[in-house]
XYZ file of C-alpha atoms in Angstrom:
448
model
C -149.638 81.038 11.561
C -146.840 78.871 13.004
C -145.480 76.201 10.652
C -146.021 72.559 11.538
C -142.994 70.667 12.881
C -141.161 68.429 10.432
C -141.631 64.723 11.098
C -138.843 62.102 11.185
C -138.811 60.255 7.834
C -137.400 57.072 9.380
C -139.698 56.291 12.329
C -142.533 58.722 11.449
C -143.058 59.219 15.218
C -140.731 62.034 16.369
C -140.227 65.584 15.240
C -137.087 66.041 13.184
C -134.049 67.531 14.923
C -131.646 67.019 12.036
C -131.300 65.715 8.523
C -129.320 63.014 6.755
C -128.276 63.378 3.111
C -129.325 59.742 2.604
C -132.273 59.198 4.962
C -133.825 62.683 4.976
C -135.224 64.288 8.160
C -134.458 62.332 11.338
C -135.676 62.575 14.917
C -133.554 62.542 18.049
C -133.587 58.746 18.514
C -132.838 58.093 14.835
C -130.097 60.746 14.927
C -128.376 58.870 17.733
C -128.660 55.644 15.761
C -126.862 57.430 12.936
C -124.150 58.559 15.305
C -123.483 55.149 16.864
C -124.399 52.629 14.183
C -121.542 51.412 11.989
C -123.921 51.060 9.021
C -124.475 54.842 9.020
C -120.817 55.860 9.088
C -120.914 57.115 5.499
C -124.096 59.160 6.082
C -123.635 62.914 6.364
C -125.756 64.403 9.183
C -126.815 68.025 9.698
C -128.230 68.929 13.131
C -130.981 71.576 13.275
C -130.346 74.479 15.633
C -133.717 76.155 15.979
C -135.123 77.777 19.082
C -137.277 74.752 19.845
C -134.477 72.274 19.178
C -131.291 72.377 21.269
C -128.186 71.513 19.308
C -126.834 68.051 20.079
C -123.171 68.172 21.006
C -121.048 65.471 19.438
C -117.886 63.970 20.864
C -114.744 64.169 18.764
C -115.267 60.607 17.517
C -118.382 61.816 15.665
C -116.376 64.308 13.624
C -115.627 63.531 9.975
C -112.088 62.927 8.746
C -110.638 65.907 6.898
C -109.016 63.623 4.317
C -111.976 61.232 3.963
C -115.232 63.137 4.693
C -117.355 59.988 4.446
C -115.587 58.381 7.417
C -115.393 59.318 11.062
C -112.046 60.172 12.622
C -112.066 57.718 15.512
C -108.305 57.206 15.902
C -105.659 59.424 17.501
C -102.145 59.239 16.046
C -99.925 60.199 18.982
C -96.896 60.434 16.676
C -98.434 63.177 14.527
C -100.894 64.496 17.172
C -103.809 64.258 14.746
C -107.216 62.592 14.478
C -107.453 60.079 11.628
C -109.913 57.558 10.209
C -109.403 53.941 9.236
C -108.420 54.857 5.688
C -105.794 57.284 6.936
C -104.424 54.597 9.240
C -103.877 52.161 6.382
C -102.772 54.658 3.737
C -100.771 57.374 5.536
C -99.980 56.093 9.044
C -99.063 52.395 8.727
C -95.783 52.977 10.579
C -97.609 54.663 13.456
C -99.809 51.707 14.321
C -98.134 51.247 17.733
C -98.855 54.895 18.573
C -102.501 54.915 17.424
C -105.296 55.034 20.003
C -108.830 53.898 19.216
C -111.055 56.476 20.902
C -114.049 54.128 20.665
C -112.228 51.768 22.981
C -114.193 51.055 26.146
C -111.203 52.090 28.281
C -111.473 55.690 27.084
C -114.206 57.199 29.191
C -114.684 60.060 31.569
C -112.570 59.446 34.660
C -114.306 61.251 37.509
C -111.262 60.996 39.759
C -109.067 62.585 37.134
C -111.655 65.294 36.495
C -111.758 66.057 40.208
C -107.962 66.118 40.363
C -107.762 68.485 37.390
C -110.322 70.836 38.913
C -108.613 70.632 42.300
C -105.329 71.686 40.738
C -107.099 74.526 38.969
C -108.419 75.664 42.356
C -104.904 75.533 43.821
C -103.549 77.497 40.873
C -106.310 80.100 41.233
C -105.484 80.410 44.932
C -101.826 80.993 44.060
C -102.837 83.606 41.492
C -105.099 85.369 43.968
C -102.413 85.280 46.660
C -99.834 86.792 44.310
C -102.273 89.442 43.150
C -103.209 90.422 46.730
C -99.550 90.453 47.734
C -98.717 92.692 44.778
C -101.535 95.062 45.703
C -100.330 95.191 49.302
C -96.740 95.785 48.209
C -97.837 98.530 45.861
C -99.535 100.435 48.683
C -96.653 99.957 51.124
C -94.016 101.053 48.673
C -96.149 103.969 47.544
C -96.262 105.228 51.142
C -92.545 104.588 51.361
C -91.962 106.574 48.158
C -94.178 109.434 49.360
C -92.295 109.588 52.644
C -88.931 109.689 50.885
C -90.145 112.390 48.506
C -91.281 114.427 51.512
C -87.915 114.032 53.227
C -86.175 114.964 50.013
C -88.350 118.058 49.681
C -87.505 119.091 53.260
C -83.807 118.717 52.546
C -84.172 120.698 49.338
C -85.946 123.486 51.230
C -83.254 123.570 53.941
C -80.428 124.236 51.506
C -82.680 126.016 49.016
C -81.473 126.825 45.543
C -77.848 125.836 46.058
C -78.759 122.157 45.860
C -81.869 122.236 43.675
C -80.172 120.108 41.037
C -79.185 117.496 43.615
C -82.645 117.215 45.137
C -84.219 117.147 41.694
C -82.062 114.161 40.745
C -82.937 112.388 43.975
C -86.667 112.964 43.421
C -86.370 111.655 39.885
C -84.657 108.520 41.189
C -87.412 107.950 43.746
C -90.095 108.521 41.130
C -88.336 106.117 38.753
C -88.111 103.419 41.441
C -91.762 103.921 42.325
C -92.610 103.832 38.610
C -90.854 100.471 38.354
C -92.869 99.198 41.321
C -96.098 100.395 39.691
C -95.031 98.798 36.407
C -94.257 95.529 38.222
C -97.674 95.652 39.869
C -99.353 96.288 36.524
C -97.572 93.390 34.831
C -98.269 91.007 37.717
C -101.938 92.027 37.789
C -102.267 91.624 34.033
C -100.684 88.180 34.106
C -102.850 87.115 37.050
C -105.999 88.234 35.207
C -104.924 86.324 32.087
C -104.187 83.154 34.029
C -107.450 83.456 35.944
C -109.342 83.793 32.678
C -107.482 80.792 31.266
C -108.343 78.707 34.324
C -112.017 79.692 34.055
C -112.124 78.810 30.341
C -110.429 75.463 30.883
C -112.763 74.606 33.758
C -115.736 75.511 31.578
C -114.405 73.178 28.891
C -114.020 70.361 31.422
C -117.570 70.814 32.668
C -118.802 71.001 29.075
C -117.023 67.785 28.113
C -118.337 65.996 31.195
C -121.921 67.208 30.763
C -121.971 66.162 27.111
C -120.137 62.889 27.673
C -117.292 64.004 25.405
C -114.640 61.596 26.647
C -112.491 62.030 23.582
C -112.073 65.755 24.013
C -111.451 65.242 27.711
C -108.843 62.608 26.899
C -107.034 64.960 24.517
C -107.142 67.755 27.073
C -105.827 65.464 29.801
C -102.813 64.453 27.704
C -101.360 67.946 27.831
C -102.974 69.072 31.081
C -99.969 68.324 33.261
C -97.672 70.234 30.906
C -100.061 73.209 30.734
C -100.396 73.427 34.522
C -96.630 73.139 34.953
C -96.124 75.847 32.361
C -98.603 78.134 34.146
C -96.886 77.564 37.485
C -93.471 78.224 35.909
C -94.822 81.433 34.431
C -96.102 82.517 37.848
C -92.767 81.707 39.419
C -90.893 83.539 36.650
C -93.072 86.656 36.986
C -92.771 86.596 40.779
C -88.960 86.420 40.644
C -88.566 88.810 37.703
C -90.795 91.663 38.836
C -89.640 92.440 42.363
C -90.852 95.398 44.351
C -87.988 97.503 45.618
C -88.149 99.759 48.630
C -86.571 103.184 48.923
C -84.534 104.442 51.850
C -83.547 108.070 52.205
C -80.630 108.666 54.554
C -78.802 111.865 55.442
C -75.137 112.023 56.401
C -75.419 114.446 59.309
C -71.670 115.005 59.635
C -71.266 116.044 56.007
C -74.518 117.994 56.169
C -73.273 120.017 59.152
C -70.083 120.785 57.302
C -72.106 121.787 54.278
C -74.260 124.148 56.323
C -71.197 125.660 57.932
C -69.544 126.118 54.542
C -72.701 127.652 53.164
C -72.842 130.079 56.096
C -69.229 131.017 55.515
C -69.573 131.385 51.754
C -72.920 133.159 51.784
C -72.483 135.260 54.888
C -72.262 138.972 54.183
C -69.323 140.485 56.061
C -69.242 144.223 56.559
C -65.829 145.484 57.415
C -65.919 148.235 60.091
C -62.841 150.114 61.170
C -62.667 151.820 64.552
C -66.254 151.023 65.386
C -67.566 150.252 68.840
C -71.006 149.052 67.795
C -70.148 145.384 68.222
C -70.133 144.293 64.597
C -66.480 143.424 64.670
C -66.974 141.239 67.745
C -69.826 139.384 66.072
C -67.667 138.622 63.056
C -64.873 137.329 65.259
C -67.291 135.125 67.154
C -68.626 133.591 63.952
C -65.124 132.927 62.638
C -64.087 131.399 65.958
C -66.982 128.933 65.863
C -66.079 127.875 62.338
C -62.416 127.489 63.212
C -63.365 125.525 66.288
C -65.242 122.998 64.154
C -62.273 122.727 61.796
C -60.002 122.207 64.767
C -62.112 119.324 65.983
C -61.845 117.644 62.600
C -58.090 118.201 62.548
C -57.785 116.520 65.945
C -59.883 113.584 64.795
C -57.779 113.310 61.631
C -54.545 113.307 63.667
C -55.979 110.621 65.940
C -56.993 108.550 62.897
C -53.421 108.788 61.518
C -52.016 107.619 64.854
C -54.457 104.702 64.890
C -53.373 103.744 61.364
C -49.694 103.792 62.353
C -50.491 101.688 65.389
C -52.522 99.327 63.228
C -49.629 98.912 60.782
C -47.339 97.909 63.664
C -49.994 95.482 64.862
C -50.299 94.011 61.356
C -46.572 93.379 61.243
C -46.761 91.590 64.576
C -49.768 89.570 63.381
C -47.931 88.534 60.192
C -45.013 87.281 62.252
C -47.427 85.408 64.525
C -49.247 83.907 61.521
C -45.965 82.715 60.084
C -45.138 80.953 63.344
C -48.628 79.377 63.464
C -48.243 78.060 59.894
C -44.925 76.473 60.807
C -46.437 74.878 63.903
C -49.399 73.650 61.849
C -47.096 72.111 59.268
C -45.165 70.207 61.908
C -48.424 69.148 63.564
C -49.795 67.743 60.293
C -46.624 65.774 59.717
C -46.989 64.108 63.109
C -50.789 63.708 63.326
C -51.939 63.134 59.734
C -54.175 60.004 59.613
C -52.224 58.534 56.696
C -49.072 60.585 56.011
C -47.469 59.816 52.686
C -50.297 57.467 51.623
C -53.151 57.966 49.116
C -56.421 59.095 50.691
C -59.403 56.786 50.287
C -62.485 58.442 48.797
C -66.119 57.550 48.361
C -68.945 58.168 45.883
C -71.282 61.027 46.824
C -74.540 61.288 44.919
C -76.961 64.197 45.004
C -80.030 65.094 42.969
C -81.444 68.503 42.097
C -84.527 69.473 40.135
C -83.769 70.732 36.637
C -85.065 74.263 37.069
C -83.577 77.701 37.782
C -83.308 77.025 41.518
C -81.747 73.586 40.955
C -79.178 74.990 38.521
C -78.255 77.747 40.981
C -77.761 75.264 43.835
C -75.709 73.010 41.550
C -73.370 75.876 40.689
C -73.111 76.887 44.371
C -72.131 73.303 45.311
C -69.604 73.382 42.491
C -68.127 76.623 43.866
C -67.786 74.979 47.303
C -66.125 71.959 45.703
C -63.666 74.124 43.765
C -62.626 75.857 46.960
C -62.156 72.551 48.722
C -64.905 73.303 51.238
C -66.980 70.135 50.858
C -64.709 67.381 52.182
C -62.411 66.573 55.093
C -60.237 63.602 55.986
C -61.211 61.535 59.004
C -58.920 59.602 61.312
C -59.229 56.494 59.127
C -57.831 58.311 56.107
C -61.147 58.507 54.242
C -62.645 61.488 52.448
C -65.991 62.454 54.039
C -68.497 65.252 53.485
C -68.009 68.286 55.713
C -71.233 70.138 56.539
C -72.811 69.737 53.085
C -75.970 67.634 52.638
C -76.747 65.724 49.451
C -80.227 64.555 48.419
C -80.529 61.157 46.706
C -84.306 60.605 46.887
C -87.240 61.376 44.635
C -87.234 64.979 43.459
C -90.919 64.991 42.368
C -93.968 63.541 44.041
C -95.549 62.443 40.777
C -98.661 64.015 39.311
C -98.241 67.468 37.803
C -94.552 67.727 38.760
C -94.999 69.059 42.299
C -91.771 68.936 44.323
C -91.415 66.208 46.947
C -91.718 67.575 50.529
C -88.368 66.052 51.510
C -86.733 67.732 48.523
C -88.257 71.114 49.426
C -86.924 70.711 52.969
C -83.489 69.785 51.579
C -83.348 72.871 49.324
C -84.092 75.105 52.321
C -81.290 73.333 54.238
C -78.596 73.401 51.545
C -78.411 77.201 51.116
C -77.655 77.893 54.836
C -75.034 75.109 54.787
C -73.323 76.698 51.787
C -73.656 80.186 53.301
C -71.923 78.918 56.455
C -68.947 78.062 54.242
C -69.001 81.476 52.599
C -70.719 80.411 49.359
C -73.500 82.703 48.094
C -75.208 83.353 44.760
C -72.573 86.005 44.028
C -69.875 83.301 43.938
C -71.309 81.435 40.933
C -71.149 82.110 37.230
C -74.068 81.388 34.926
C -71.792 79.961 32.212
C -70.474 77.166 34.459
C -71.205 73.671 33.195
C -73.412 71.416 35.255
C -70.868 68.571 35.028
C -67.092 68.618 35.334
C -64.298 66.196 36.273
C -61.693 67.229 38.834
C -58.290 65.620 39.531
C -57.129 65.957 43.136
C -53.394 65.654 43.876
C -52.865 63.649 40.678
C -54.628 60.610 42.180
């Protein structure tokens, strides 16, 4: 026989869904009165979780203080990142009063726009994850075919020269297999990270929906405080993984000239010569023919070598002439500068040039590249008015970020894509910078 439902001891009208240590069994309406009424703050409530009674989810402001169990923790101390009650505020956090948030304040509520923005960013992040995962899968297949092709070519080469170069071809195959293994490893790591981030996104979205459905504004508020940082961290991790684990292709090339020489040498070394004296069967003629062909090839190389030596001698004479010509040009240039300099003998007027870069790996790299250009004197020229002006280098002095969640400003992204070609045109690449260079440095030009 099924047991009769327990009746609320306060209103005697509803079935009990929980119990209070002071009031006894309480129904759903009376339970909510306990949760919201200030007179019931000291009451300890236990919610029933039976099959016929769904558990009532409480917002964080309904939780009891760990230090004072009889009081609810309705305040957030932003200094210590902890939930506290009124007693904690007066006894342990008096100096934090300016950094304390009352979560029962009417201003703290579920912001639908912010929820939509958070979920929208999650969708964008999931799209980025999916794109990276698909790209990695595609790269894996392409480079696998590339590796298989190179292995096949290597095997054909190994078969052509047989056992004399088995060690060489074995080393080449091992190198190809190692490169392919690195590509597979990169794919595995990227896939694993993408799965983890996808799972994290799904869990966080579930939490958001849960908080919204149960009107848990406090939990949503706490999540929103660190949401921007968490998203930025996830994006940085994606960017780091994408730049760190790079798929590398394999190219197998044969030097046909050296290979022909190798085959000829192998024929000469491995050829079995049978010496025949006074024979008319033609063997002697065959041997002579073979030797003639080999000598002919050697003769061609000797002629090419002689021609190369003559070209070098001619080039050395040309270099001497060019050095003399360069010396004359330098003298002419010196005299020209003395007569056409915009302000000969006078200090050059400068200007203040301001540029902004995002403080990330790409921004630091660009900063060091600009510094390399500056050190080489490639950034400035002197105009006809005797002023120092920028020469082919753009500087960005606008907003670097567009605001919410630290996404780069479109103008800044366009600038970054412009700066690298400008520096490359002046001969500055990533190879010209050193990672230990400081981001700031003072230069003195001509002691002025």
